[in-house]
mmCIF file of C-alpha atoms and ligand atoms in Angstrom:
data_model
loop_
_atom_site.group_PDB
_atom_site.id
_atom_site.type_symbol
_atom_site.label_atom_id
_atom_site.label_comp_id
_atom_site.label_asym_id
_atom_site.label_seq_id
_atom_site.Cartn_x
_atom_site.Cartn_y
_atom_site.Cartn_z
ATOM 1 C CA MET A 552 26.244 -57.527 -47.282
ATOM 2 C CA SER A 553 28.271 -56.340 -50.224
ATOM 3 C CA THR A 554 27.089 -57.865 -53.564
ATOM 4 C CA PRO A 555 30.003 -58.257 -56.234
ATOM 5 C CA LEU A 556 30.019 -55.909 -58.976
ATOM 6 C CA THR A 557 28.573 -56.925 -62.209
ATOM 7 C CA ASP A 558 30.847 -57.483 -65.402
ATOM 8 C CA GLN A 559 29.271 -54.268 -66.779
ATOM 9 C CA ASP A 560 30.137 -52.297 -63.669
ATOM 10 C CA LEU A 561 33.672 -53.475 -63.926
ATOM 11 C CA VAL A 562 33.980 -51.965 -67.512
ATOM 12 C CA ARG A 563 31.894 -48.959 -66.776
ATOM 13 C CA TYR A 564 33.739 -47.802 -63.796
ATOM 14 C CA ASN A 565 37.339 -49.319 -64.915
ATOM 15 C CA ARG A 566 39.072 -45.907 -65.074
ATOM 16 C CA GLN A 567 38.372 -45.284 -61.230
ATOM 17 C CA ILE A 568 38.574 -48.896 -60.307
ATOM 18 C CA ILE A 569 42.255 -48.941 -61.238
ATOM 19 C CA LEU A 570 43.010 -46.273 -58.848
ATOM 20 C CA PRO A 571 44.891 -48.310 -56.179
ATOM 21 C CA ASP A 572 43.358 -46.442 -53.297
ATOM 22 C CA PHE A 573 39.781 -46.890 -54.644
ATOM 23 C CA GLY A 574 39.637 -50.379 -56.343
ATOM 24 C CA GLU A 575 36.541 -52.612 -56.617
ATOM 25 C CA GLU A 576 35.850 -52.227 -52.769
ATOM 26 C CA GLY A 577 35.516 -48.469 -53.385
ATOM 27 C CA GLN A 578 33.034 -48.895 -56.239
ATOM 28 C CA LYS A 579 31.133 -51.322 -53.990
ATOM 29 C CA LYS A 580 30.863 -48.409 -51.304
ATOM 30 C CA LEU A 581 29.535 -45.917 -53.805
ATOM 31 C CA ARG A 582 27.008 -48.420 -55.060
ATOM 32 C CA GLN A 583 25.584 -48.968 -51.436
ATOM 33 C CA ALA A 584 25.613 -45.499 -50.607
ATOM 34 C CA THR A 585 22.454 -43.058 -50.564
ATOM 35 C CA VAL A 586 23.230 -39.447 -51.119
ATOM 36 C CA PHE A 587 20.930 -36.545 -50.509
ATOM 37 C CA ILE A 588 21.466 -33.682 -52.785
ATOM 38 C CA ALA A 589 19.834 -30.619 -51.338
ATOM 39 C CA GLY A 590 19.127 -28.356 -54.398
ATOM 40 C CA ALA A 591 19.147 -29.144 -58.018
ATOM 41 C CA GLY A 592 20.589 -25.686 -59.166
ATOM 42 C CA GLY A 593 24.089 -24.283 -59.893
ATOM 43 C CA LEU A 594 25.831 -26.803 -57.532
ATOM 44 C CA GLY A 595 23.261 -29.507 -57.439
ATOM 45 C CA SER A 596 23.427 -29.812 -61.177
ATOM 46 C CA PRO A 597 27.123 -30.878 -61.497
ATOM 47 C CA VAL A 598 27.170 -32.604 -58.264
ATOM 48 C CA SER A 599 24.452 -34.878 -59.287
ATOM 49 C CA ILE A 600 25.826 -35.654 -62.731
ATOM 50 C CA TYR A 601 29.152 -36.258 -61.125
ATOM 51 C CA LEU A 602 27.802 -38.458 -58.472
ATOM 52 C CA ALA A 603 25.775 -40.428 -61.159
ATOM 53 C CA CYS A 604 28.732 -40.936 -63.360
ATOM 54 C CA ALA A 605 30.844 -42.332 -60.383
ATOM 55 C CA GLY A 606 28.180 -44.988 -59.609
ATOM 56 C CA ILE A 607 26.518 -43.629 -56.311
ATOM 57 C CA GLY A 608 23.690 -46.237 -55.855
ATOM 58 C CA HIS A 609 20.972 -44.033 -54.767
ATOM 59 C CA LEU A 610 20.472 -40.272 -55.077
ATOM 60 C CA VAL A 611 17.929 -38.259 -53.301
ATOM 61 C CA LEU A 612 17.466 -34.960 -55.427
ATOM 62 C CA VAL A 613 15.416 -32.196 -53.576
ATOM 63 C CA ASP A 614 14.447 -28.919 -54.918
ATOM 64 C CA TYR A 615 10.992 -27.280 -54.848
ATOM 65 C CA GLU A 616 11.693 -24.697 -57.602
ATOM 66 C CA SER A 617 10.836 -24.921 -61.513
ATOM 67 C CA VAL A 618 13.546 -24.148 -64.293
ATOM 68 C CA ASP A 619 13.605 -20.839 -65.355
ATOM 69 C CA ILE A 620 15.532 -19.488 -68.521
ATOM 70 C CA SER A 621 17.927 -17.462 -66.195
ATOM 71 C CA ASN A 622 19.042 -20.739 -64.527
ATOM 72 C CA LEU A 623 20.671 -21.860 -67.669
ATOM 73 C CA ASN A 624 23.944 -20.071 -67.545
ATOM 74 C CA ARG A 625 25.103 -22.579 -64.813
ATOM 75 C CA GLN A 626 22.361 -25.307 -64.122
ATOM 76 C CA ILE A 627 23.443 -27.805 -66.645
ATOM 77 C CA LEU A 628 21.067 -30.327 -65.512
ATOM 78 C CA HIS A 629 18.464 -28.221 -67.264
ATOM 79 C CA TRP A 630 18.099 -27.409 -70.835
ATOM 80 C CA GLU A 631 15.886 -25.002 -72.851
ATOM 81 C CA GLU A 632 13.299 -27.590 -73.296
ATOM 82 C CA ASP A 633 12.841 -27.913 -69.451
ATOM 83 C CA VAL A 634 11.953 -24.341 -68.700
ATOM 84 C CA GLY A 635 8.905 -24.450 -66.459
ATOM 85 C CA GLU A 636 9.356 -27.884 -65.486
ATOM 86 C CA LYS A 637 10.154 -28.889 -61.963
ATOM 87 C CA LYS A 638 13.885 -29.161 -61.475
ATOM 88 C CA VAL A 639 13.615 -32.459 -59.954
ATOM 89 C CA VAL A 640 11.751 -33.963 -62.802
ATOM 90 C CA SER A 641 14.108 -32.494 -65.494
ATOM 91 C CA GLY A 642 16.948 -33.749 -63.221
ATOM 92 C CA ASN A 643 15.667 -37.294 -62.635
ATOM 93 C CA TRP A 644 15.047 -37.763 -66.503
ATOM 94 C CA LYS A 645 18.579 -36.732 -67.380
ATOM 95 C CA LEU A 646 20.330 -38.596 -64.415
ATOM 96 C CA LYS A 647 18.397 -41.773 -65.380
ATOM 97 C CA ARG A 648 19.370 -41.516 -68.833
ATOM 98 C CA LEU A 649 23.085 -41.014 -67.785
ATOM 99 C CA ASN A 650 23.070 -44.058 -65.560
ATOM 100 C CA SER A 651 20.362 -46.211 -65.746
ATOM 101 C CA THR A 652 21.695 -48.621 -63.045
ATOM 102 C CA LEU A 653 20.860 -45.661 -60.441
ATOM 103 C CA ASP A 654 17.940 -45.330 -57.986
ATOM 104 C CA VAL A 655 16.945 -41.580 -58.150
ATOM 105 C CA THR A 656 14.424 -40.489 -55.687
ATOM 106 C CA PRO A 657 13.043 -36.740 -56.610
ATOM 107 C CA HIS A 658 11.351 -34.664 -54.036
ATOM 108 C CA ALA A 659 9.830 -31.304 -55.312
ATOM 109 C CA THR A 660 9.500 -29.871 -51.966
ATOM 110 C CA ARG A 661 11.565 -27.332 -49.834
ATOM 111 C CA VAL A 662 13.541 -28.812 -46.806
ATOM 112 C CA THR A 663 11.641 -27.755 -43.888
ATOM 113 C CA ALA A 664 12.144 -28.350 -40.097
ATOM 114 C CA GLU A 665 8.986 -30.492 -40.432
ATOM 115 C CA ASN A 666 9.877 -32.796 -43.322
ATOM 116 C CA VAL A 667 13.654 -32.983 -42.977
ATOM 117 C CA GLY A 668 13.823 -35.913 -40.450
ATOM 118 C CA VAL A 669 11.872 -37.953 -42.972
ATOM 119 C CA LEU A 670 13.716 -36.876 -45.903
ATOM 120 C CA LEU A 671 17.135 -37.802 -44.558
ATOM 121 C CA ASP A 672 15.936 -41.274 -43.497
ATOM 122 C CA GLY A 673 18.537 -43.725 -44.419
ATOM 123 C CA VAL A 674 20.736 -41.113 -45.934
ATOM 124 C CA ASP A 675 24.823 -41.867 -45.529
ATOM 125 C CA LEU A 676 25.556 -38.358 -46.997
ATOM 126 C CA VAL A 677 24.197 -34.828 -47.538
ATOM 127 C CA MET A 678 25.589 -32.581 -50.316
ATOM 128 C CA ASP A 679 24.824 -29.137 -49.547
ATOM 129 C CA CYS A 680 23.933 -27.312 -52.947
ATOM 130 C CA LEU A 681 21.432 -24.879 -51.456
ATOM 131 C CA ASP A 682 21.090 -21.232 -52.295
ATOM 132 C CA ASN A 683 19.702 -20.010 -48.988
ATOM 133 C CA MET A 684 20.845 -20.097 -45.353
ATOM 134 C CA GLU A 685 17.511 -21.027 -43.725
ATOM 135 C CA SER A 686 17.503 -24.599 -45.294
ATOM 136 C CA ARG A 687 21.430 -24.999 -44.769
ATOM 137 C CA PHE A 688 20.841 -24.480 -41.059
ATOM 138 C CA ILE A 689 17.839 -26.920 -40.822
ATOM 139 C CA LEU A 690 20.049 -29.463 -42.575
ATOM 140 C CA ASN A 691 23.129 -28.728 -40.697
ATOM 141 C CA GLU A 692 21.150 -29.337 -37.290
ATOM 142 C CA THR A 693 19.409 -32.486 -38.416
ATOM 143 C CA CYS A 694 22.678 -33.956 -39.931
ATOM 144 C CA PHE A 695 24.381 -33.327 -36.455
ATOM 145 C CA ARG A 696 21.470 -35.008 -34.606
ATOM 146 C CA LYS A 697 21.587 -38.030 -36.979
ATOM 147 C CA GLY A 698 25.302 -38.191 -37.333
ATOM 148 C CA ILE A 699 25.277 -37.852 -41.120
ATOM 149 C CA PRO A 700 28.273 -36.305 -42.963
ATOM 150 C CA PHE A 701 27.465 -32.871 -44.589
ATOM 151 C CA ILE A 702 29.597 -31.463 -47.311
ATOM 152 C CA HIS A 703 29.174 -27.632 -47.682
ATOM 153 C CA GLY A 704 29.470 -25.723 -50.999
ATOM 154 C CA GLY A 705 28.834 -21.976 -51.636
ATOM 155 C CA LEU A 706 29.399 -19.556 -54.178
ATOM 156 C CA ARG A 707 29.414 -15.871 -55.145
ATOM 157 C CA GLY A 708 30.515 -14.494 -58.543
ATOM 158 C CA LEU A 709 34.170 -16.108 -59.210
ATOM 159 C CA MET A 710 34.397 -17.065 -55.524
ATOM 160 C CA GLY A 711 33.741 -20.376 -53.812
ATOM 161 C CA GLU A 712 34.037 -22.482 -50.703
ATOM 162 C CA VAL A 713 33.879 -25.864 -49.716
ATOM 163 C CA THR A 714 34.195 -27.823 -46.181
ATOM 164 C CA THR A 715 33.290 -31.315 -44.952
ATOM 165 C CA ILE A 716 31.428 -31.329 -41.757
ATOM 166 C CA ILE A 717 31.689 -34.676 -39.783
ATOM 167 C CA PRO A 718 29.168 -34.463 -36.673
ATOM 168 C CA GLY A 719 31.158 -34.446 -33.363
ATOM 169 C CA ASP A 720 34.504 -34.303 -35.311
ATOM 170 C CA THR A 721 34.407 -31.023 -36.859
ATOM 171 C CA PRO A 722 32.816 -27.285 -36.537
ATOM 172 C CA CYS A 723 29.419 -27.351 -37.924
ATOM 173 C CA LEU A 724 28.041 -24.438 -39.973
ATOM 174 C CA GLU A 725 26.477 -22.934 -36.889
ATOM 175 C CA CYS A 726 29.896 -22.924 -35.034
ATOM 176 C CA LEU A 727 30.835 -20.255 -37.555
ATOM 177 C CA PHE A 728 27.755 -18.461 -38.582
ATOM 178 C CA PRO A 729 24.887 -18.604 -35.924
ATOM 179 C CA ARG A 730 23.169 -15.427 -37.252
ATOM 180 C CA SER A 731 21.108 -15.747 -40.383
ATOM 181 C CA PRO A 732 22.827 -13.833 -42.926
ATOM 182 C CA GLU A 733 20.667 -11.313 -44.797
ATOM 183 C CA ARG A 734 19.317 -12.608 -48.236
ATOM 184 C CA THR A 735 21.323 -10.917 -50.903
ATOM 185 C CA GLU A 736 19.485 -12.396 -54.039
ATOM 186 C CA PRO A 737 20.035 -12.694 -56.917
ATOM 187 C CA PHE A 738 23.564 -13.330 -56.222
ATOM 188 C CA PRO A 739 26.086 -13.080 -59.266
ATOM 189 C CA VAL A 740 27.503 -16.402 -60.579
ATOM 190 C CA PHE A 741 29.233 -18.060 -63.380
ATOM 191 C CA GLY A 742 28.380 -21.622 -64.345
ATOM 192 C CA ALA A 743 32.124 -22.630 -64.361
ATOM 193 C CA THR A 744 32.389 -21.333 -60.523
ATOM 194 C CA ALA A 745 29.585 -23.496 -59.605
ATOM 195 C CA ALA A 746 31.226 -26.461 -61.530
ATOM 196 C CA LEU A 747 34.408 -25.954 -59.734
ATOM 197 C CA VAL A 748 33.006 -25.893 -56.258
ATOM 198 C CA ALA A 749 30.749 -28.936 -57.241
ATOM 199 C CA SER A 750 33.578 -31.074 -58.470
ATOM 200 C CA LEU A 751 35.529 -30.435 -55.225
ATOM 201 C CA GLN A 752 32.258 -31.350 -53.182
ATOM 202 C CA VAL A 753 32.243 -34.602 -55.273
ATOM 203 C CA LEU A 754 35.684 -35.479 -54.856
ATOM 204 C CA GLU A 755 35.130 -35.161 -51.121
ATOM 205 C CA ALA A 756 32.170 -37.388 -51.524
ATOM 206 C CA ILE A 757 33.926 -39.995 -53.034
ATOM 207 C CA LYS A 758 36.746 -40.206 -50.661
ATOM 208 C CA LEU A 759 34.290 -39.934 -47.738
ATOM 209 C CA LEU A 760 32.267 -42.883 -48.914
ATOM 210 C CA ALA A 761 35.148 -44.979 -50.357
ATOM 211 C CA GLU A 762 37.406 -44.173 -47.081
ATOM 212 C CA PHE A 763 40.659 -42.973 -48.587
ATOM 213 C CA GLY A 764 42.558 -39.584 -48.792
ATOM 214 C CA GLU A 765 42.446 -36.627 -46.820
ATOM 215 C CA LEU A 766 39.098 -34.621 -46.203
ATOM 216 C CA LEU A 767 38.589 -30.961 -45.894
ATOM 217 C CA THR A 768 37.462 -31.419 -42.288
ATOM 218 C CA GLY A 769 38.042 -28.795 -39.888
ATOM 219 C CA ARG A 770 39.110 -26.487 -43.034
ATOM 220 C CA MET A 771 37.253 -24.154 -45.215
ATOM 221 C CA LEU A 772 38.832 -24.136 -48.722
ATOM 222 C CA TYR A 773 38.289 -20.765 -50.398
ATOM 223 C CA ILE A 774 38.688 -20.466 -54.092
ATOM 224 C CA ASP A 775 39.041 -16.872 -55.551
ATOM 225 C CA GLY A 776 38.585 -17.343 -59.117
ATOM 226 C CA LYS A 777 39.388 -14.006 -59.918
ATOM 227 C CA GLN A 778 42.995 -13.962 -58.808
ATOM 228 C CA MET A 779 43.160 -17.723 -59.129
ATOM 229 C CA GLN A 780 44.128 -18.360 -55.668
ATOM 230 C CA PHE A 781 43.032 -21.162 -53.414
ATOM 231 C CA ARG A 782 43.400 -21.180 -49.677
ATOM 232 C CA SER A 783 42.217 -23.510 -46.886
ATOM 233 C CA ILE A 784 41.502 -22.010 -43.536
ATOM 234 C CA ARG A 785 41.897 -24.122 -40.155
ATOM 235 C CA MET A 786 38.735 -23.610 -37.994
ATOM 236 C CA LYS A 787 38.067 -25.147 -34.578
ATOM 237 C CA LYS A 788 34.632 -26.013 -32.968
ATOM 238 C CA ASN A 789 33.008 -23.060 -31.139
ATOM 239 C CA PRO A 790 32.274 -24.272 -27.642
ATOM 240 C CA GLN A 791 29.334 -21.746 -27.587
ATOM 241 C CA CYS A 792 27.681 -23.353 -30.681
ATOM 242 C CA ARG A 793 23.908 -24.083 -30.153
ATOM 243 C CA ILE A 794 24.033 -27.146 -32.258
ATOM 244 C CA CYS A 795 27.347 -28.996 -31.349
ATOM 245 C CA GLY A 796 29.059 -26.901 -28.376
ATOM 246 C CA GLY A 797 26.440 -27.360 -25.690
ATOM 247 C CA GLY A 798 25.797 -23.506 -25.885
ATOM 248 C CA VAL A 799 22.674 -21.739 -25.871
ATOM 249 C CA MET B 1186 51.847 -5.700 -30.491
ATOM 250 C CA SER B 1187 51.204 -6.964 -33.892
ATOM 251 C CA VAL B 1188 48.408 -9.216 -35.105
ATOM 252 C CA LYS B 1189 48.246 -10.642 -38.451
ATOM 253 C CA VAL B 1190 45.008 -10.508 -40.303
ATOM 254 C CA HIS B 1191 44.034 -12.819 -43.028
ATOM 255 C CA LEU B 1192 41.567 -11.397 -45.420
ATOM 256 C CA HIS B 1193 38.840 -13.097 -47.640
ATOM 257 C CA PRO B 1194 38.777 -12.162 -51.440
ATOM 258 C CA TYR B 1195 35.556 -10.629 -50.868
ATOM 259 C CA LEU B 1196 36.859 -8.000 -48.880
ATOM 260 C CA THR B 1197 40.203 -7.383 -50.801
ATOM 261 C CA GLU B 1198 39.097 -7.492 -54.434
ATOM 262 C CA GLY B 1199 42.302 -8.506 -55.394
ATOM 263 C CA GLY B 1200 44.461 -6.398 -53.034
ATOM 264 C CA GLU B 1201 46.537 -7.731 -50.248
ATOM 265 C CA ALA B 1202 45.313 -10.921 -48.651
ATOM 266 C CA GLN B 1203 47.344 -10.347 -45.453
ATOM 267 C CA VAL B 1204 47.894 -7.442 -43.399
ATOM 268 C CA GLU B 1205 49.422 -6.546 -39.843
ATOM 269 C CA LEU B 1206 47.653 -4.644 -37.387
ATOM 270 C CA GLU B 1207 47.842 -3.419 -33.795
ATOM 271 C CA GLY B 1208 45.267 -3.804 -31.050
ATOM 272 C CA LYS B 1209 44.053 -5.482 -28.051
ATOM 273 C CA THR B 1210 40.791 -6.869 -29.098
ATOM 274 C CA VAL B 1211 39.434 -8.095 -32.666
ATOM 275 C CA GLY B 1212 37.377 -4.845 -32.664
ATOM 276 C CA GLU B 1213 40.353 -2.479 -32.317
ATOM 277 C CA CYS B 1214 42.520 -4.386 -35.085
ATOM 278 C CA ILE B 1215 39.352 -4.061 -37.334
ATOM 279 C CA LYS B 1216 39.139 -0.421 -36.839
ATOM 280 C CA GLY B 1217 42.687 -0.058 -37.982
ATOM 281 C CA LEU B 1218 41.916 -2.356 -41.171
ATOM 282 C CA VAL B 1219 38.970 0.034 -41.829
ATOM 283 C CA ALA B 1220 40.957 3.063 -41.422
ATOM 284 C CA ARG B 1221 43.549 1.639 -43.940
ATOM 285 C CA PHE B 1222 40.789 0.286 -46.271
ATOM 286 C CA PRO B 1223 37.543 2.436 -45.974
ATOM 287 C CA ALA B 1224 35.878 0.465 -48.669
ATOM 288 C CA MET B 1225 35.640 -2.689 -46.200
ATOM 289 C CA GLN B 1226 33.494 -0.890 -43.722
ATOM 290 C CA THR B 1227 30.203 -1.400 -45.337
ATOM 291 C CA LYS B 1228 31.192 -5.093 -46.365
ATOM 292 C CA LEU B 1229 32.080 -5.815 -42.713
ATOM 293 C CA PHE B 1230 29.447 -4.002 -40.660
ATOM 294 C CA ALA B 1231 25.636 -3.868 -40.921
ATOM 295 C CA LYS B 1232 25.645 -1.050 -38.511
ATOM 296 C CA PRO B 1233 28.378 0.699 -36.780
ATOM 297 C CA ASP B 1234 29.332 -1.779 -34.276
ATOM 298 C CA LYS B 1235 27.378 -4.750 -35.766
ATOM 299 C CA LEU B 1236 29.071 -7.249 -38.173
ATOM 300 C CA HIS B 1237 26.999 -8.584 -40.935
ATOM 301 C CA GLY B 1238 25.577 -12.130 -40.437
ATOM 302 C CA TYR B 1239 27.870 -13.594 -43.208
ATOM 303 C CA ILE B 1240 31.069 -12.239 -41.611
ATOM 304 C CA GLU B 1241 32.749 -14.467 -39.099
ATOM 305 C CA ILE B 1242 35.927 -13.894 -37.247
ATOM 306 C CA LEU B 1243 38.392 -16.612 -36.126
ATOM 307 C CA VAL B 1244 41.413 -16.105 -33.679
ATOM 308 C CA ASN B 1245 43.888 -18.787 -34.153
ATOM 309 C CA ALA B 1246 41.332 -20.756 -35.884
ATOM 310 C CA GLN B 1247 38.778 -20.496 -33.092
ATOM 311 C CA PRO B 1248 35.351 -18.825 -33.720
ATOM 312 C CA THR B 1249 34.805 -15.738 -31.739
ATOM 313 C CA VAL B 1250 31.230 -15.404 -32.284
ATOM 314 C CA PRO B 1251 28.918 -14.092 -30.562
ATOM 315 C CA LYS B 1252 31.243 -11.095 -29.312
ATOM 316 C CA GLU B 1253 33.702 -11.133 -31.924
ATOM 317 C CA LEU B 1254 34.698 -7.409 -31.444
ATOM 318 C CA ALA B 1255 35.315 -7.627 -27.897
ATOM 319 C CA TYR B 1256 37.568 -11.017 -28.300
ATOM 320 C CA PRO B 1257 41.082 -10.149 -27.079
ATOM 321 C CA VAL B 1258 44.204 -10.770 -29.118
ATOM 322 C CA SER B 1259 47.763 -10.524 -28.104
ATOM 323 C CA ASP B 1260 51.248 -10.343 -30.065
ATOM 324 C CA GLY B 1261 51.524 -13.127 -32.549
ATOM 325 C CA ASP B 1262 47.862 -14.076 -32.924
ATOM 326 C CA GLU B 1263 46.200 -14.626 -36.115
ATOM 327 C CA ILE B 1264 42.972 -13.272 -37.323
ATOM 328 C CA THR B 1265 41.053 -14.757 -40.324
ATOM 329 C CA ILE B 1266 37.951 -12.870 -41.473
ATOM 330 C CA LEU B 1267 35.537 -15.322 -43.016
ATOM 331 C CA VAL B 1268 32.629 -14.420 -45.442
ATOM 332 C CA PHE B 1269 30.017 -16.795 -45.893
ATOM 333 C CA LEU B 1270 29.332 -17.423 -49.641
ATOM 334 C CA SER B 1271 25.844 -18.554 -49.622
ATOM 335 C CA GLY B 1272 24.843 -18.762 -53.422
ATOM 336 C CA GLY B 1273 24.325 -22.028 -54.883
HETATM 337 ZN ZN1 ZN C 141 28.696 -26.126 -34.050
#
């Protein structure tokens, strides 16, 4: 079912197609993929931009918020002229201009237990770019039930974390954090920290979709930008997990 | 009895990332940790015996939730304290 790349695709994506691990086959896999981006903020901005650049065929962008001036230190998908506009409207406009060959489906809604099943219909991969735990837990659970890989990113200040969750194979978010952490908004953050975490999430997405390289599965990568230390921590599934462990 | 404890940068603020502690349970080791670094008390605990929701403790990569503090440890085990960074 894979249609050949166009001449324009071969030129546009040449610098990634010439990577032997990736090639034209990898590019086709990206073009066939539907990636769900939960959150069009600090992480969602660079995540959606780099996925669009890389040639992901279909992006589903979900965020219920509107652009605020205080977002602009990090949310590079939104500009001064977008203040007051829905983030998915602002994002859709930029992404379509960046890469007109893509389909972008914007949803100006919060991810809830009620709508998550429909939102994730036909989705191959979920990028966790959220800033709250409630929606993350809802997505984590639904991804597990539907067998959709989930690339988690999180940040605070100069620190960040990334892990790739493959339903059934790796620990899920609730294996580690079954209690909903207290809300601590607003959290401190630099745009560059968000960009760093987002870039790592996108690298994971590309490798996962194009099937090459090593993923951050069963590992949490911690970034400490203040001391400039990166560390990955091995994690196992929790047999008592409510979602994936058969516990209660 | 010596247990290696790996600390998240949120806890250490640039200090030692790894310390050796004594104890038969995670709770005993954490007690020793807080005795050594009193500033970690409020970062780890919501109440005297209740960890914050954003803290999770692994022993040899195994999540220990829900009874983290009672989880037994022995010589040579490795404890990792995770902090959930929920911003995005
Ligand atoms: Zn789980």
